[in-house]
PDB file of C-alpha atoms in Angstrom:
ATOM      1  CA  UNK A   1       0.000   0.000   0.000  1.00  0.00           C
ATOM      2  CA  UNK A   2       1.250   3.627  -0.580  1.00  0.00           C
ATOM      3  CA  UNK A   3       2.442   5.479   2.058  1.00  0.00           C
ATOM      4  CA  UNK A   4       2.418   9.365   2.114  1.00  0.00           C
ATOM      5  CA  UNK A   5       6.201  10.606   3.591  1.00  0.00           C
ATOM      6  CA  UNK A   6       6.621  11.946   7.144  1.00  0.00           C
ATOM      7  CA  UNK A   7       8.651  14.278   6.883  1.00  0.00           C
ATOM      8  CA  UNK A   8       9.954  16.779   3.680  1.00  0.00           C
ATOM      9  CA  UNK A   9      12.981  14.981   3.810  1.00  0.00           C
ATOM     10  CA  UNK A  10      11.315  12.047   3.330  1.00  0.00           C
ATOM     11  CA  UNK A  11       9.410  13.139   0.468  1.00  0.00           C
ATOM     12  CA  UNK A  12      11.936  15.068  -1.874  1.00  0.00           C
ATOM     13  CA  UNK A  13      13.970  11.682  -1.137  1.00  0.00           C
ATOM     14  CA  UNK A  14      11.502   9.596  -2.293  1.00  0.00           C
ATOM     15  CA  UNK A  15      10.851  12.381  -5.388  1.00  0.00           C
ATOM     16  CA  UNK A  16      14.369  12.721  -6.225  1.00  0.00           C
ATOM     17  CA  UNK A  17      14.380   8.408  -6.646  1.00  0.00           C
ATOM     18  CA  UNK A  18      11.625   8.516  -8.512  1.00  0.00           C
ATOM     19  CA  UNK A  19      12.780  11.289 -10.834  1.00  0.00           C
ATOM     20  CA  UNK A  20      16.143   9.420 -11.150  1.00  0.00           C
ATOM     21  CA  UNK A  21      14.659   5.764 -11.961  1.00  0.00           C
ATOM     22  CA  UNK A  22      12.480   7.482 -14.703  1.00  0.00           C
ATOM     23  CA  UNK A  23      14.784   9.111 -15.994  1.00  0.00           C
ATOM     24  CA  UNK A  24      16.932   5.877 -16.440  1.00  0.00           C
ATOM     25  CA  UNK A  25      13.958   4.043 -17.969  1.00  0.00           C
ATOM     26  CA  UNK A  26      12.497   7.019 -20.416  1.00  0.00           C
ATOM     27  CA  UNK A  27      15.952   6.986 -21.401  1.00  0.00           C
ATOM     28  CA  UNK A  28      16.453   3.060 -21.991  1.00  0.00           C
ATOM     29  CA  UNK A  29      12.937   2.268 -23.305  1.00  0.00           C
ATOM     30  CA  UNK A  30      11.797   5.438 -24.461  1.00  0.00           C
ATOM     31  CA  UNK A  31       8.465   7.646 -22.624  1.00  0.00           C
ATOM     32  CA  UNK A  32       5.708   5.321 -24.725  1.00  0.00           C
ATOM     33  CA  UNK A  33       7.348   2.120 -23.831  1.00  0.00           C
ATOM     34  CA  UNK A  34       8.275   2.894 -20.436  1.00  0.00           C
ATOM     35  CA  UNK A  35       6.021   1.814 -17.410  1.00  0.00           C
ATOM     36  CA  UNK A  36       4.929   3.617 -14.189  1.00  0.00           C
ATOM     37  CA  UNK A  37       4.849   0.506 -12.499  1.00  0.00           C
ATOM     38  CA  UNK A  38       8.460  -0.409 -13.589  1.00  0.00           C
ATOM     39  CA  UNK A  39       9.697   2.834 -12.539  1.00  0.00           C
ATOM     40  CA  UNK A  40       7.981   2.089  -9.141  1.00  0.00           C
ATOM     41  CA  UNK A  41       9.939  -1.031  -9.046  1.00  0.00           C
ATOM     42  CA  UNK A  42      12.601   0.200 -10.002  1.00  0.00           C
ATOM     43  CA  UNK A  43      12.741   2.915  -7.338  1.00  0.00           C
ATOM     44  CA  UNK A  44      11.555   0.676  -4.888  1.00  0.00           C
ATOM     45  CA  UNK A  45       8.134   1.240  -3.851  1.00  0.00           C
ATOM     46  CA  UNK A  46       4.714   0.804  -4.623  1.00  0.00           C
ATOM     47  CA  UNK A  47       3.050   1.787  -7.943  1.00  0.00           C
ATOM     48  CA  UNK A  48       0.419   3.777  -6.120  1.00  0.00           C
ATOM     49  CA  UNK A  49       3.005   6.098  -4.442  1.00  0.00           C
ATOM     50  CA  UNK A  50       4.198   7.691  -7.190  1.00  0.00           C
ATOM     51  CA  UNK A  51       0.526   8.877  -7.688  1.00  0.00           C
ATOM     52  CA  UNK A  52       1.248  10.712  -4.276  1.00  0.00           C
ATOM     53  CA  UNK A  53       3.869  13.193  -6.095  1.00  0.00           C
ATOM     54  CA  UNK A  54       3.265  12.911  -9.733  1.00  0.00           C
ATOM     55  CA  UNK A  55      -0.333  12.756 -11.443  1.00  0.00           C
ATOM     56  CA  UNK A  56       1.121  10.921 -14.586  1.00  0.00           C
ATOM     57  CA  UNK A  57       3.662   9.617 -16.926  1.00  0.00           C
ATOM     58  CA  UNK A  58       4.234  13.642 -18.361  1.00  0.00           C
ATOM     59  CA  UNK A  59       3.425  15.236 -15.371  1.00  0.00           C
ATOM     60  CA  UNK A  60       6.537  13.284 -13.863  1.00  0.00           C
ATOM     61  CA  UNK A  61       8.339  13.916 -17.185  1.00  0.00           C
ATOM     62  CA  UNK A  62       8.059  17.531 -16.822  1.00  0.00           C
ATOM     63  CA  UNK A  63       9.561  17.316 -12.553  1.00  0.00           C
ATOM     64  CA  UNK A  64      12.604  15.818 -14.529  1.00  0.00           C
ATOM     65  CA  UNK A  65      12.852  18.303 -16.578  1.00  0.00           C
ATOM     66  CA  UNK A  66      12.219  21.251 -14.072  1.00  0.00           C
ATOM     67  CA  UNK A  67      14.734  19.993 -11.705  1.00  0.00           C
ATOM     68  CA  UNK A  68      17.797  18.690 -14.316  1.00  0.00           C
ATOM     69  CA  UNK A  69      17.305  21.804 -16.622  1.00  0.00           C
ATOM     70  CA  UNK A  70      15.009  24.711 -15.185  1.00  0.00           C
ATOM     71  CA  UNK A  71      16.761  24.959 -11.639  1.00  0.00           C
ATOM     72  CA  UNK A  72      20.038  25.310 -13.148  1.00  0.00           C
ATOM     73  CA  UNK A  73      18.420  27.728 -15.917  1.00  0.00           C
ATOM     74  CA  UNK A  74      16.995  29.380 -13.161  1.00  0.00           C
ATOM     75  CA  UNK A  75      20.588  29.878 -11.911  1.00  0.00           C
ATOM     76  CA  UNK A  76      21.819  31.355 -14.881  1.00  0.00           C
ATOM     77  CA  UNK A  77      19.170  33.693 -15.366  1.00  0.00           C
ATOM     78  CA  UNK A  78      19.602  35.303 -11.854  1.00  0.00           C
ATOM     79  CA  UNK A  79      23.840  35.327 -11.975  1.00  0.00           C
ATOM     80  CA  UNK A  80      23.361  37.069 -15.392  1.00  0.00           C
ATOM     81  CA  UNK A  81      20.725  40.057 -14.086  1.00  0.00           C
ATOM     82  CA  UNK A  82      22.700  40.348 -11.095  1.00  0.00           C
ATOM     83  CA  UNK A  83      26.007  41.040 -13.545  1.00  0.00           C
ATOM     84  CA  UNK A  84      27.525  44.476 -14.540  1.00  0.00           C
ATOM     85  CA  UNK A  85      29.730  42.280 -17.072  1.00  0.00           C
ATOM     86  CA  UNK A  86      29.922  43.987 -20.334  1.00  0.00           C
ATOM     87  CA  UNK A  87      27.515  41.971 -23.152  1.00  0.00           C
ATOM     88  CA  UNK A  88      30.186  40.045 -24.440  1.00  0.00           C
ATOM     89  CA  UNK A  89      31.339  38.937 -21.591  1.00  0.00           C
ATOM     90  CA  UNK A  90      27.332  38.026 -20.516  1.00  0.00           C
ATOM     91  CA  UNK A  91      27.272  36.152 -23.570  1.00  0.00           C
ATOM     92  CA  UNK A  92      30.860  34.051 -22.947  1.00  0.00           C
ATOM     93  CA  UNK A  93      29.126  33.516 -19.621  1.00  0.00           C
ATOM     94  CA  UNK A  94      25.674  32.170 -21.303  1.00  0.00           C
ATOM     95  CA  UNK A  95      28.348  30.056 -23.378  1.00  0.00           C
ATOM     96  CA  UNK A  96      30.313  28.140 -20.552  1.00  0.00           C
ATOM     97  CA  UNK A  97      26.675  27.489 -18.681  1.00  0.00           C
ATOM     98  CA  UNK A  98      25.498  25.653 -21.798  1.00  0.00           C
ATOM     99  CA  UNK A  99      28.768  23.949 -22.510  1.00  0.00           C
ATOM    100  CA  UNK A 100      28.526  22.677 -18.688  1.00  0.00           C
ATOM    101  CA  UNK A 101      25.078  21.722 -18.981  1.00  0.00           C
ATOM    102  CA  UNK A 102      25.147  19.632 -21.853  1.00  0.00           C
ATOM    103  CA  UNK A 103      28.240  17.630 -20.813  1.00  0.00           C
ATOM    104  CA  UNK A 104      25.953  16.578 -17.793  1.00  0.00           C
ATOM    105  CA  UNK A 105      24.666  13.438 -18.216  1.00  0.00           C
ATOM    106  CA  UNK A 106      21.292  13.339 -16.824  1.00  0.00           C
ATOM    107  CA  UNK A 107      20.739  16.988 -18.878  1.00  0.00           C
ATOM    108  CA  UNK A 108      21.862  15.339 -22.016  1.00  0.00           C
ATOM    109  CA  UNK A 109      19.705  12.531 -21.742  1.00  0.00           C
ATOM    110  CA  UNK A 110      16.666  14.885 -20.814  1.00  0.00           C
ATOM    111  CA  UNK A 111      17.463  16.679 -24.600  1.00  0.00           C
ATOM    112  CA  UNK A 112      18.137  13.322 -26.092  1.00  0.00           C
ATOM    113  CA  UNK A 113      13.734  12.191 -24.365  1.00  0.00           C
ATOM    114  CA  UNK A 114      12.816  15.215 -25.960  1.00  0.00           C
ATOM    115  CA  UNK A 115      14.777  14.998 -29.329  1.00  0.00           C
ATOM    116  CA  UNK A 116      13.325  11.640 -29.745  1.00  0.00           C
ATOM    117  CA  UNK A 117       9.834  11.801 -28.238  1.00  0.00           C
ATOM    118  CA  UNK A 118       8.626  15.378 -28.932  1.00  0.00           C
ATOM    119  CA  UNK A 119       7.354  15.060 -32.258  1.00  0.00           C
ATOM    120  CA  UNK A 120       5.613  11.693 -31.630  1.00  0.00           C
ATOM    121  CA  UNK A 121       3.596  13.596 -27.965  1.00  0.00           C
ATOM    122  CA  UNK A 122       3.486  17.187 -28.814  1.00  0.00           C
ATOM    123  CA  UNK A 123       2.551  17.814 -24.974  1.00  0.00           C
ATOM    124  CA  UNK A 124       6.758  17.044 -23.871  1.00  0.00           C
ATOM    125  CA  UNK A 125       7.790  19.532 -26.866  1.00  0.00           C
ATOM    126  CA  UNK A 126       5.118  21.933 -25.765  1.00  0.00           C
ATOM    127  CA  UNK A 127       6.521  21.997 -22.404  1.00  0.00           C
ATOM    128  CA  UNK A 128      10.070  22.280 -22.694  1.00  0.00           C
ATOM    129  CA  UNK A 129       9.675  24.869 -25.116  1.00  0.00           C
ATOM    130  CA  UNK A 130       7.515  26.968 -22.513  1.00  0.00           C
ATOM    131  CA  UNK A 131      10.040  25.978 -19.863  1.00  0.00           C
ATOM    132  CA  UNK A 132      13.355  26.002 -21.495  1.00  0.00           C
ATOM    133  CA  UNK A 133      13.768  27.258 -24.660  1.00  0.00           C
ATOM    134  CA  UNK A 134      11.167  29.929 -24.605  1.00  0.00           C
ATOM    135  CA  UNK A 135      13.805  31.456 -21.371  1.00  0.00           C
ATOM    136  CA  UNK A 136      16.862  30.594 -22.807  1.00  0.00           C
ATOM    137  CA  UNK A 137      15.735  32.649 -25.955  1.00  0.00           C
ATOM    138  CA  UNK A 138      14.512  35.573 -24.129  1.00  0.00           C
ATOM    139  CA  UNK A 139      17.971  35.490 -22.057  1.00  0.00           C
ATOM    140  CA  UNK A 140      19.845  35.723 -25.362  1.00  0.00           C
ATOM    141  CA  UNK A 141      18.120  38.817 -26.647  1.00  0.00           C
ATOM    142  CA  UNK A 142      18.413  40.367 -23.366  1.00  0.00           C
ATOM    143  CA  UNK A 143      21.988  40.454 -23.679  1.00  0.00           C
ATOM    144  CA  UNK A 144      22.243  41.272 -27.161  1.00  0.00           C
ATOM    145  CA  UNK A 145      19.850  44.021 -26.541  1.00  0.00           C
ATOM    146  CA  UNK A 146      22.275  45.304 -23.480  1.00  0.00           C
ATOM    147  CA  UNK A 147      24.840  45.046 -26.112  1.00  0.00           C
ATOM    148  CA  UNK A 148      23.180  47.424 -28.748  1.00  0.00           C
ATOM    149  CA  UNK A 149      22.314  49.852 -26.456  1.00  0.00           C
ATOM    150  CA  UNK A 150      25.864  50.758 -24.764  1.00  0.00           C
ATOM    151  CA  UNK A 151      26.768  50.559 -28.849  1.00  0.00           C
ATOM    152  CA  UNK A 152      28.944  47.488 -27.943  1.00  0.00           C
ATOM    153  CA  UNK A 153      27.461  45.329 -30.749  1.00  0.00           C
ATOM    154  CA  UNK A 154      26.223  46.750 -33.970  1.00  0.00           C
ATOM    155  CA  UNK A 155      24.237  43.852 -35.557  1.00  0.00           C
ATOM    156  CA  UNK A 156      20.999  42.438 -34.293  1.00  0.00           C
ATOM    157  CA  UNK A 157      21.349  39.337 -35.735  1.00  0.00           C
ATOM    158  CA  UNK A 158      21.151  36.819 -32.784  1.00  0.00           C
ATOM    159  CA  UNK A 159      18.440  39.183 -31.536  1.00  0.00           C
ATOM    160  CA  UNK A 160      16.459  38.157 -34.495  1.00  0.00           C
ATOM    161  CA  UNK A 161      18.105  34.842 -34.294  1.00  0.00           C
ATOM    162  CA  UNK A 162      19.039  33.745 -30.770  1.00  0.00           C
ATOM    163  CA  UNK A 163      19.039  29.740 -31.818  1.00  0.00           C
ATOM    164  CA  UNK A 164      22.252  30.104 -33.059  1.00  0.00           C
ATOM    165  CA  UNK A 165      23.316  30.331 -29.635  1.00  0.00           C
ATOM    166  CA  UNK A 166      22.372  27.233 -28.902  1.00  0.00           C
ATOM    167  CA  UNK A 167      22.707  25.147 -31.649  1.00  0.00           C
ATOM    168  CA  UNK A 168      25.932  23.678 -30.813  1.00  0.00           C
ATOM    169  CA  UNK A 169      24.193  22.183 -27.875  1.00  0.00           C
ATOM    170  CA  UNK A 170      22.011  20.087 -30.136  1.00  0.00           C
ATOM    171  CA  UNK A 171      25.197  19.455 -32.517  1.00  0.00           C
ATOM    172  CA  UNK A 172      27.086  17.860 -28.844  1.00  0.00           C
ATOM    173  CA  UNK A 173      23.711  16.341 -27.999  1.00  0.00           C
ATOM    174  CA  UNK A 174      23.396  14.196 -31.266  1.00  0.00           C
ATOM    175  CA  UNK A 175      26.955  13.653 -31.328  1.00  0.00           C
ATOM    176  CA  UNK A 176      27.082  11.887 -28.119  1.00  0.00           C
ATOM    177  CA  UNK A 177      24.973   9.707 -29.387  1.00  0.00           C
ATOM    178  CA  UNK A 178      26.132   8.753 -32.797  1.00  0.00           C
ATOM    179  CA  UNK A 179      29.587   9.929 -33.022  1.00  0.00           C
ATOM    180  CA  UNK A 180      31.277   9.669 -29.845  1.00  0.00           C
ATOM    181  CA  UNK A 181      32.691   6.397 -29.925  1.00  0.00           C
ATOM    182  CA  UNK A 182      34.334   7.408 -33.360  1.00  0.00           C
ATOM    183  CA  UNK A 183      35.549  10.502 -32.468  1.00  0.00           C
ATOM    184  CA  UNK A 184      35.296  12.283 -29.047  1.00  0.00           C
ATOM    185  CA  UNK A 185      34.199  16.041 -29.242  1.00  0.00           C
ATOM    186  CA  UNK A 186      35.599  18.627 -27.029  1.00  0.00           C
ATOM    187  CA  UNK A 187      32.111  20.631 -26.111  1.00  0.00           C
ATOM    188  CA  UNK A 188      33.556  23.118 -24.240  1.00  0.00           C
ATOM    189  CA  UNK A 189      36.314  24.016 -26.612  1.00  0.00           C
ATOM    190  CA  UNK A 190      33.860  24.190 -29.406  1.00  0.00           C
ATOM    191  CA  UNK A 191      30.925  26.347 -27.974  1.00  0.00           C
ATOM    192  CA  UNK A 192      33.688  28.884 -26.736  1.00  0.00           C
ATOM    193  CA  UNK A 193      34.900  28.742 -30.506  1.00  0.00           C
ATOM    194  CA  UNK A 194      31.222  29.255 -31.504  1.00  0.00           C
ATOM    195  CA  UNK A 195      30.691  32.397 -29.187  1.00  0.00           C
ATOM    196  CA  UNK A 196      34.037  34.096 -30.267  1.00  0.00           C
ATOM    197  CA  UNK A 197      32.948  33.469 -34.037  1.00  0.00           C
ATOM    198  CA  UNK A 198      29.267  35.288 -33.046  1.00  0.00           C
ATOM    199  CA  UNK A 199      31.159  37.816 -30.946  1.00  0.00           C
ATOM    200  CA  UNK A 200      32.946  38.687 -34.327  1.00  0.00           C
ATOM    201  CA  UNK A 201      29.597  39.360 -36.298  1.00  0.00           C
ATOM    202  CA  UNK A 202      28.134  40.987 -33.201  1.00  0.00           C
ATOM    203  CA  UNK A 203      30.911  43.508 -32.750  1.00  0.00           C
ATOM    204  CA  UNK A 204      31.528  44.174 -36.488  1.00  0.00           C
ATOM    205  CA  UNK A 205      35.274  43.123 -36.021  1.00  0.00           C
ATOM    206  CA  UNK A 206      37.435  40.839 -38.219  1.00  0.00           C
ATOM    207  CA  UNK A 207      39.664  39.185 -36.018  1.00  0.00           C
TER     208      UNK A 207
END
């Protein structure tokens, strides 16, 4: 029989196993194929008390996603607003936090669920758009729009454009999956070489 935790350490233990063993079978099975009652098993309790935190398959989906990619966006978001850095440097900042966060495992993996499954349930694309991109985008223009108006940048291109930001994270994403074993791919080395390249168009210099 469920039981209901005594204590909030209790619970966000029992969340954070359930979160984790989900996460390990959306990621082995996929989200269609994977079972709430194997995840209970496999995070050791009853079927019914995952019903006590989560209200369904998505609805636990999205905790995953809130707590291996929204807290730490979250965390960006407030060290960048709380920055006097010029925009550029904002932006090598916004750089190094993706670079970091796609060489996480569990963060990869979330990408990889949503890669895979989005198109097939419109619902997990839906939400990690709202959630993720959506904040990540308006973040971007932010700083490009700090950058235009002390006249350090001169083009508005990633304001119009901000996905090319972040596109390198989907090129590492994919790449871990199909490529790595071939050839291993420095992430960090390559989205820093990605900013400076922007910085160039950005800034209207040549070198």
């Amino acid at each position: 029989m469920a039981r209901q935790a005594r204590t909030p350490t209790e619970r966000e233990e029992r969340m954070r196993a359930i979160r984790a063993a989900a996460l390990d079978l959306f990621a082995q099975k996929g989200f269609s194929a994977a079972r709430l009652e194997d995840v209970a098993a496999a995070a050791g309790v009853a079927k019914g008390t995952i019903y006590l935190y989560f209200s369904s398959k998505q609805d636990l989906l999205e905790a995953i996603v809130a707590n291996t990619i929204g807290a730490t966006l979250t965390k960006v978001e407030q060290a960048l607003a709380a920055s006097p850095a010029p925009a550029a440097e904002l932006l090598r900042l916004l750089g190094r936090a993706i670079a970091m966060g796609i060489q996480d495992p569990d963060r990869r993996r979330v990408l990889h669920l949503v890669l895979s499954e989005g198109a097939r349930f419109p619902a997990i694309a839906d939400f990690y758009h709202r959630e993720i991109i959506s904040r990540g985008l308006r973040l971007i223009r932010a700083i490009i729009a700090k950058g235009l108006a002390s006249g350090e940048f001169v083009s508005d291109e990633l304001a119009r454009f901000p996905q090319l930001v972040i596109a390198p994270a989907l090129v590492a994403a994919i790449w871990s999956v199909v490529f790595a074993r071939i050839e291993t791919l420095d992430v960090q080395a390559m989205m820093e070489a990605h900013v400076e390249l922007l910085l160039r168009a950005l800034t209207g210099r040549s070198e």
